[in-house]
CSV table of N, CA and C in Angstrom, one decimal:
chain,number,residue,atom,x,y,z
A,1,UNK,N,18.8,19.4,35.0
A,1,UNK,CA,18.3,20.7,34.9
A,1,UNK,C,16.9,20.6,34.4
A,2,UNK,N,16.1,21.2,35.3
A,2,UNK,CA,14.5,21.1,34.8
A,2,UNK,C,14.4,21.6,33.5
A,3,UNK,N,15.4,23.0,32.9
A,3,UNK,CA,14.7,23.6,31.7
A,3,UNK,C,14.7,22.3,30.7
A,4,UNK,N,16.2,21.5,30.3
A,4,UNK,CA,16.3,20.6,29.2
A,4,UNK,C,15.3,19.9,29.7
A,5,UNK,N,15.0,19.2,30.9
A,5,UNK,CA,14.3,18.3,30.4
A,5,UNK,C,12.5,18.2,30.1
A,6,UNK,N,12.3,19.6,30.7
A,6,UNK,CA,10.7,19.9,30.5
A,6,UNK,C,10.2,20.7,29.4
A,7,UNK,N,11.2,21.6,29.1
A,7,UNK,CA,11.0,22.0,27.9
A,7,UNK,C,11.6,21.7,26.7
A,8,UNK,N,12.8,21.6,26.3
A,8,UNK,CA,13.5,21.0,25.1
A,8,UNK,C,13.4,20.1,24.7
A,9,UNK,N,13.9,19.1,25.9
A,9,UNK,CA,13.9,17.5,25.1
A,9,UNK,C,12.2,17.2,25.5
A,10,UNK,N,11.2,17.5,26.3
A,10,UNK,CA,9.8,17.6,26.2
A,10,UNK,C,9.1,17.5,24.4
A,11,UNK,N,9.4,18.9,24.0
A,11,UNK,CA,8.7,19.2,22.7
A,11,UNK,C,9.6,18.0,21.4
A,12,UNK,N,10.8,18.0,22.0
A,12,UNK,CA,11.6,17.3,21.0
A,12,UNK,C,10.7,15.8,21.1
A,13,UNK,N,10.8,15.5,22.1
A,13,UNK,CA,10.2,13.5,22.1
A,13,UNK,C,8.8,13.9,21.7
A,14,UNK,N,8.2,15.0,21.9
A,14,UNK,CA,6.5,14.6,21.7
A,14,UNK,C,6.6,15.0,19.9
A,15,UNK,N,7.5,15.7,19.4
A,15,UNK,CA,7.5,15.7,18.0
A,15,UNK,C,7.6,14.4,17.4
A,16,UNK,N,9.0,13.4,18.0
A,16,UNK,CA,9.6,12.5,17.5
A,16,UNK,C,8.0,11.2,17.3
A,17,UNK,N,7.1,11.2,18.6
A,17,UNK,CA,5.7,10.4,18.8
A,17,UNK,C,4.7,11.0,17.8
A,18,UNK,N,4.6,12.0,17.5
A,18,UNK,CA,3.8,12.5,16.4
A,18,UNK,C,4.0,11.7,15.3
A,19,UNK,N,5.5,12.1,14.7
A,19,UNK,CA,5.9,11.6,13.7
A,19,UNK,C,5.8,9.9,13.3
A,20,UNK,N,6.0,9.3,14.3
A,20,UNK,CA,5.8,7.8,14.3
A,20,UNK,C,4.6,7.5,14.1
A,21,UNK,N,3.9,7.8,15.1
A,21,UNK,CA,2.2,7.3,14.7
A,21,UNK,C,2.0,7.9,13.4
A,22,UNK,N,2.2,9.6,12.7
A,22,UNK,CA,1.8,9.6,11.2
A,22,UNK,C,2.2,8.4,10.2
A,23,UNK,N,3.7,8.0,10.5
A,23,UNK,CA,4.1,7.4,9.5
A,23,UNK,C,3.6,6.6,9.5
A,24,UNK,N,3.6,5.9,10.5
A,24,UNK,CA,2.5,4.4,11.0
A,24,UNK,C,1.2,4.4,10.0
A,25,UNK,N,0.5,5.3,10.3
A,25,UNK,CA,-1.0,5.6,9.4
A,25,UNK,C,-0.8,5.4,8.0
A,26,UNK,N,0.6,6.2,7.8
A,26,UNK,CA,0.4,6.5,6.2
A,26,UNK,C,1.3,5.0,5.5
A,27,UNK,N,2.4,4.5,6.0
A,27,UNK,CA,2.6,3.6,6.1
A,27,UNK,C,1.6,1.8,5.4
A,28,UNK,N,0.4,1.8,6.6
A,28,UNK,CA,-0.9,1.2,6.8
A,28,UNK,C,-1.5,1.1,5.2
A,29,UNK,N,-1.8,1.8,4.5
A,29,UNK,CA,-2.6,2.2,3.3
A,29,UNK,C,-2.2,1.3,2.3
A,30,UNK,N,-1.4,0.7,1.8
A,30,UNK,CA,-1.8,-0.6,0.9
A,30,UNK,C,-2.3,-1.5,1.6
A,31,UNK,N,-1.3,-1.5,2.5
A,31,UNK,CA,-1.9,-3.2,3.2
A,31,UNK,C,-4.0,-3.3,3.8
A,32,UNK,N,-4.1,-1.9,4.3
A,32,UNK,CA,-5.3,-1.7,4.5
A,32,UNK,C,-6.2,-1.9,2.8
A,33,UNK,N,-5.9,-1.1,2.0
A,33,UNK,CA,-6.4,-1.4,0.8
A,33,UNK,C,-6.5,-2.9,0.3
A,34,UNK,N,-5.2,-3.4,0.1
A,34,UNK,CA,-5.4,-4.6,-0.2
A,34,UNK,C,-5.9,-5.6,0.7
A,35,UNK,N,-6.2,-5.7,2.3
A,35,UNK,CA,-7.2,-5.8,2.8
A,35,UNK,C,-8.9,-5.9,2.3
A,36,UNK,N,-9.0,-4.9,2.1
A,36,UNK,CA,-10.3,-4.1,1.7
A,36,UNK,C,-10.7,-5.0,0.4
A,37,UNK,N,-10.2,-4.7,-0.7
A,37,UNK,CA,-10.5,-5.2,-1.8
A,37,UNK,C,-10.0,-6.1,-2.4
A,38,UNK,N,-9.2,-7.2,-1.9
A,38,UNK,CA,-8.8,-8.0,-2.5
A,38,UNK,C,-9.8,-9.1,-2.7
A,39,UNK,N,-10.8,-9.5,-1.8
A,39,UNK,CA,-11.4,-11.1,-1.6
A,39,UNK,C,-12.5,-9.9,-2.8
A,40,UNK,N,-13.2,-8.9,-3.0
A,40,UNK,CA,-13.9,-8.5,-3.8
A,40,UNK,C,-13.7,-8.5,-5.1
A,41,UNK,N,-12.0,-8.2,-5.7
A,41,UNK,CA,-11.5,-8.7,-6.8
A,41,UNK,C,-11.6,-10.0,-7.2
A,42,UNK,N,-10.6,-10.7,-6.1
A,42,UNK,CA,-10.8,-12.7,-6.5
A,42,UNK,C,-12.7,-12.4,-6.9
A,43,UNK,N,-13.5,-12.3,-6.3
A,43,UNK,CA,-15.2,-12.6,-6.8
A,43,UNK,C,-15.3,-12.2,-8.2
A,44,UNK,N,-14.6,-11.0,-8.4
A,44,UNK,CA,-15.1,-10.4,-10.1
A,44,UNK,C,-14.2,-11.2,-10.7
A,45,UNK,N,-12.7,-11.8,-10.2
A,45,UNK,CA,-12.0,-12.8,-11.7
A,45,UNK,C,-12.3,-13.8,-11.7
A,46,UNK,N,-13.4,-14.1,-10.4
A,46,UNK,CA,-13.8,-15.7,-10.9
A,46,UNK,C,-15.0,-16.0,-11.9
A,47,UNK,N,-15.8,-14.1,-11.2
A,47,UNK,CA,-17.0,-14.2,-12.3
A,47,UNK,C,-17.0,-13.9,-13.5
A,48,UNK,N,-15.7,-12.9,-13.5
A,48,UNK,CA,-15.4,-12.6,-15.3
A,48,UNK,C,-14.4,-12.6,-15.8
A,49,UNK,N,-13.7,-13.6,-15.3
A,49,UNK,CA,-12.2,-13.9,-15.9
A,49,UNK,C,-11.3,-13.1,-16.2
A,50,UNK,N,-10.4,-12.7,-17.5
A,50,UNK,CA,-9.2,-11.7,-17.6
A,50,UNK,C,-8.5,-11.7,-16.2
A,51,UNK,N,-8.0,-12.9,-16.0
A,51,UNK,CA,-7.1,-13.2,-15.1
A,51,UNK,C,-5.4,-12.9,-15.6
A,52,UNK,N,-5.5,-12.9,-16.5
A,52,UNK,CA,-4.0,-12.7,-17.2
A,52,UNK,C,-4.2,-11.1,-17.6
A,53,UNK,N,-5.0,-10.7,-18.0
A,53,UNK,CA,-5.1,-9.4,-18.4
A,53,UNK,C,-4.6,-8.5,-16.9
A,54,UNK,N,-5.5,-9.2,-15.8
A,54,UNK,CA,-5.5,-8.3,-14.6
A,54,UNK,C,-3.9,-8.6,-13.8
A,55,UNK,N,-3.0,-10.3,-14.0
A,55,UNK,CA,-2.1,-10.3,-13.8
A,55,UNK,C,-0.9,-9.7,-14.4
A,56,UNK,N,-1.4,-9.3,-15.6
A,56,UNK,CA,-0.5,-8.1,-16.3
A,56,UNK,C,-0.6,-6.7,-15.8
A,57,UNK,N,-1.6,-6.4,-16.0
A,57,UNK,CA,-1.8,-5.2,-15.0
A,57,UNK,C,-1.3,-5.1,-13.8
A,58,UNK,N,-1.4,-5.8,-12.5
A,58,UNK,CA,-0.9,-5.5,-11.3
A,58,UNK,C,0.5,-5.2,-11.4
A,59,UNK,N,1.9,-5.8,-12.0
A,59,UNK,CA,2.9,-5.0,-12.1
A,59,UNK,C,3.0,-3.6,-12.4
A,60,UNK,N,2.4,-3.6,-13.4
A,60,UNK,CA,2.5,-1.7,-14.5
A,60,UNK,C,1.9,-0.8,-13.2
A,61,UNK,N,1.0,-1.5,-12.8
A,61,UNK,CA,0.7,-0.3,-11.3
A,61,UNK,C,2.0,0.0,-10.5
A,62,UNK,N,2.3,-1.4,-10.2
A,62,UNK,CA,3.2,-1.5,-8.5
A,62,UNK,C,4.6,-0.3,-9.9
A,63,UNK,N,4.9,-0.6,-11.0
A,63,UNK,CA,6.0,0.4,-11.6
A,63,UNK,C,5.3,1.8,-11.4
A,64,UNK,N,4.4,2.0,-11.4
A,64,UNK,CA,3.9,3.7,-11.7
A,64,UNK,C,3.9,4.3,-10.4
A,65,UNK,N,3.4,3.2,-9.9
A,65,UNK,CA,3.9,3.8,-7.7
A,65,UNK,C,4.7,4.1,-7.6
A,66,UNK,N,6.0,3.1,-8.0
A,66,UNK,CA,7.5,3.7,-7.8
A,66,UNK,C,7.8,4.9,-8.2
A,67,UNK,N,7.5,5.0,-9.7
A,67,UNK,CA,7.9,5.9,-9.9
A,67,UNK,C,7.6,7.3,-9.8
A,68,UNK,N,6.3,7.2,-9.4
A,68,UNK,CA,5.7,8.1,-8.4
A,68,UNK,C,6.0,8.3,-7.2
A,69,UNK,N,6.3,7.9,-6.4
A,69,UNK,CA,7.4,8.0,-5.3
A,69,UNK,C,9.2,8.4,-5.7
A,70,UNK,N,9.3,8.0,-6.9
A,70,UNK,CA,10.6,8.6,-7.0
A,70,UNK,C,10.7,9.7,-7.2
A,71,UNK,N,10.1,10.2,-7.9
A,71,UNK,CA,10.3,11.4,-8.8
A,71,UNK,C,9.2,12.5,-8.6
A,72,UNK,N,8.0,11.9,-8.0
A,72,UNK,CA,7.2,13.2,-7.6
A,72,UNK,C,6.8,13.6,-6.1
A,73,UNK,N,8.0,14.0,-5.8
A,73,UNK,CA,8.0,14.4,-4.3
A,73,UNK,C,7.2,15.4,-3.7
A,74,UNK,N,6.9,16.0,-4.8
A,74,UNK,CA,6.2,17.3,-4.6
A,74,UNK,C,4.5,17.1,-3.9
A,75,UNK,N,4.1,15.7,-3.9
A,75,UNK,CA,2.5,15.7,-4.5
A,75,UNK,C,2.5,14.8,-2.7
A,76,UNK,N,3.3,14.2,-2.4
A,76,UNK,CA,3.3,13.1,-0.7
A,76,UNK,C,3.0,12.1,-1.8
A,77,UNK,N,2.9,11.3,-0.8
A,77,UNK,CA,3.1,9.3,-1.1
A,77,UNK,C,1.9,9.2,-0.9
A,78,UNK,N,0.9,9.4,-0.6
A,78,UNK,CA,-0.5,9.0,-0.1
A,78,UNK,C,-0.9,8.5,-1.6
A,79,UNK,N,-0.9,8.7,-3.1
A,79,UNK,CA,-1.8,8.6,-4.1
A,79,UNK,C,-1.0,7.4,-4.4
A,80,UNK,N,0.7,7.5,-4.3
A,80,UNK,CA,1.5,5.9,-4.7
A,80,UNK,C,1.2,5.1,-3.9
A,81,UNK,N,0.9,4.9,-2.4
A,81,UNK,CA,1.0,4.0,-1.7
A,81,UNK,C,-0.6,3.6,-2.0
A,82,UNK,N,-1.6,4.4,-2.4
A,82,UNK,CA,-2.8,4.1,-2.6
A,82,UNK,C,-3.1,3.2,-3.9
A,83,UNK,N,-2.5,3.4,-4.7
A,83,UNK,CA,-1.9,2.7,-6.3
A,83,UNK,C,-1.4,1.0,-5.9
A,84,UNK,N,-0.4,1.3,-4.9
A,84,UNK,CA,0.3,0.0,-4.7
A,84,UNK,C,-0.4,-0.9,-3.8
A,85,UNK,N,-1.4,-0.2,-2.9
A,85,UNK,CA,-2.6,-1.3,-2.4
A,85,UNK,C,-3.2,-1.7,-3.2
A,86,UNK,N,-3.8,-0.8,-4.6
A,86,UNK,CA,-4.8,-1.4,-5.2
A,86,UNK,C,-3.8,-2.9,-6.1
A,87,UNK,N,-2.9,-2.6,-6.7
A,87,UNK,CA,-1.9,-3.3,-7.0
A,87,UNK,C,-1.5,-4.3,-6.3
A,88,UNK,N,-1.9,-4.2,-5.3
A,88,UNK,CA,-1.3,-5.4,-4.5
A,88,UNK,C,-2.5,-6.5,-3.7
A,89,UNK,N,-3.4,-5.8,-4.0
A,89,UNK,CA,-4.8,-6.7,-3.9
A,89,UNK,C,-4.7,-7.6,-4.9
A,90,UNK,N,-5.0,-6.8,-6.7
A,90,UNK,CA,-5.2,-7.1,-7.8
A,90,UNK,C,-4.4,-8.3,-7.6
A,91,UNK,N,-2.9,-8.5,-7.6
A,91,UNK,CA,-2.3,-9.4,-7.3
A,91,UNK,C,-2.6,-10.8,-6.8
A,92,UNK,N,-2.9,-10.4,-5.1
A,92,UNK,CA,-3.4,-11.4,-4.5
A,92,UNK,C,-4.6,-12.4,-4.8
A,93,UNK,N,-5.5,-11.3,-5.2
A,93,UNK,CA,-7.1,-12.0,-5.7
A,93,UNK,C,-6.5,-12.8,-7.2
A,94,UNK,N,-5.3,-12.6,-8.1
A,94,UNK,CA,-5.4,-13.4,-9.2
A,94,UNK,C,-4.3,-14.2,-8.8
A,95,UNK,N,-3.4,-13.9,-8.2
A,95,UNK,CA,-2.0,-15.5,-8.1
A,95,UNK,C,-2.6,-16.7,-7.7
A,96,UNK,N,-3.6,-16.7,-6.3
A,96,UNK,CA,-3.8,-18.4,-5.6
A,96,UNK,C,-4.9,-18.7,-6.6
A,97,UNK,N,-5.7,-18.4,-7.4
A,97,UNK,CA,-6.5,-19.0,-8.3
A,97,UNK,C,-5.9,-19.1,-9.4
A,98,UNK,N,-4.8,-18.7,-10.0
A,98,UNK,CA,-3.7,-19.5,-11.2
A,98,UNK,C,-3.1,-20.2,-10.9
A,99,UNK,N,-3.0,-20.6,-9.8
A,99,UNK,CA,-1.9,-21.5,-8.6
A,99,UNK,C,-2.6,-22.6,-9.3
A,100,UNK,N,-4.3,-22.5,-8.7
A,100,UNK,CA,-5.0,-23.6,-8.5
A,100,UNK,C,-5.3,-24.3,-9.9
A,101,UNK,N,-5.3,-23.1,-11.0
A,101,UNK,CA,-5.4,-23.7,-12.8
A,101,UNK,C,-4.5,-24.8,-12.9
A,102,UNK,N,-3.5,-24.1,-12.3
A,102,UNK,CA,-2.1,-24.9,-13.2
A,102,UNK,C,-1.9,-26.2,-12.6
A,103,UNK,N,-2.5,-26.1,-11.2
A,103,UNK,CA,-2.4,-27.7,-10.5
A,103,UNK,C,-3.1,-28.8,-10.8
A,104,UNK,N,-4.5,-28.3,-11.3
A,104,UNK,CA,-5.2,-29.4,-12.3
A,104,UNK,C,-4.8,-29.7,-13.3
């Protein structure tokens, strides 16, 4: 029947493609963040240490994301998932250079 298939299931699939590419985008945002800023981080803890300070820190973020995604449904995920890239840079730029302390 032309109606289901040009108009119903039509709007229905072109909603369902909408929705995937948004999630996709929003999805993207730490990994794109910690992209972005991670190798800029490693430069500032090589130049000014508080490597332990900043690897204490990156947890307490990635917990405040969660729980900003748990509980504040109200606000979207865009500011937690933005938290947890920076959190998850922070990370990267200080673990392979304590890697490398501890091996000497």
């Amino acid at each position: 029947d032309d109606f289901w298939a040009e108009a119903c299931t039509k709007n229905y699939c072109d909603a369902q493609n909408d929705a995937t590419e948004k999630t996709g985008m929003v999805m993207s945002i730490p990994f794109l963040i910690g992209a972005l800023i991670s190798t800029p981080l490693g430069y500032l803890s090589d130049t000014y240490g508080h490597r332990a300070t900043m690897a204490t820190v990156s947890p307490i973020l990635i917990i405040a994301a969660h729980f900003q995604l748990a509980f504040a449904s109200s606000q979207g995920p865009i500011f937690p998932l933005i938290l947890q890239g920076v959190a998850f840079a922070v990370y990267c730029a200080i673990i392979w250079r304590c890697i490398t302390l501890v091996v000497k």
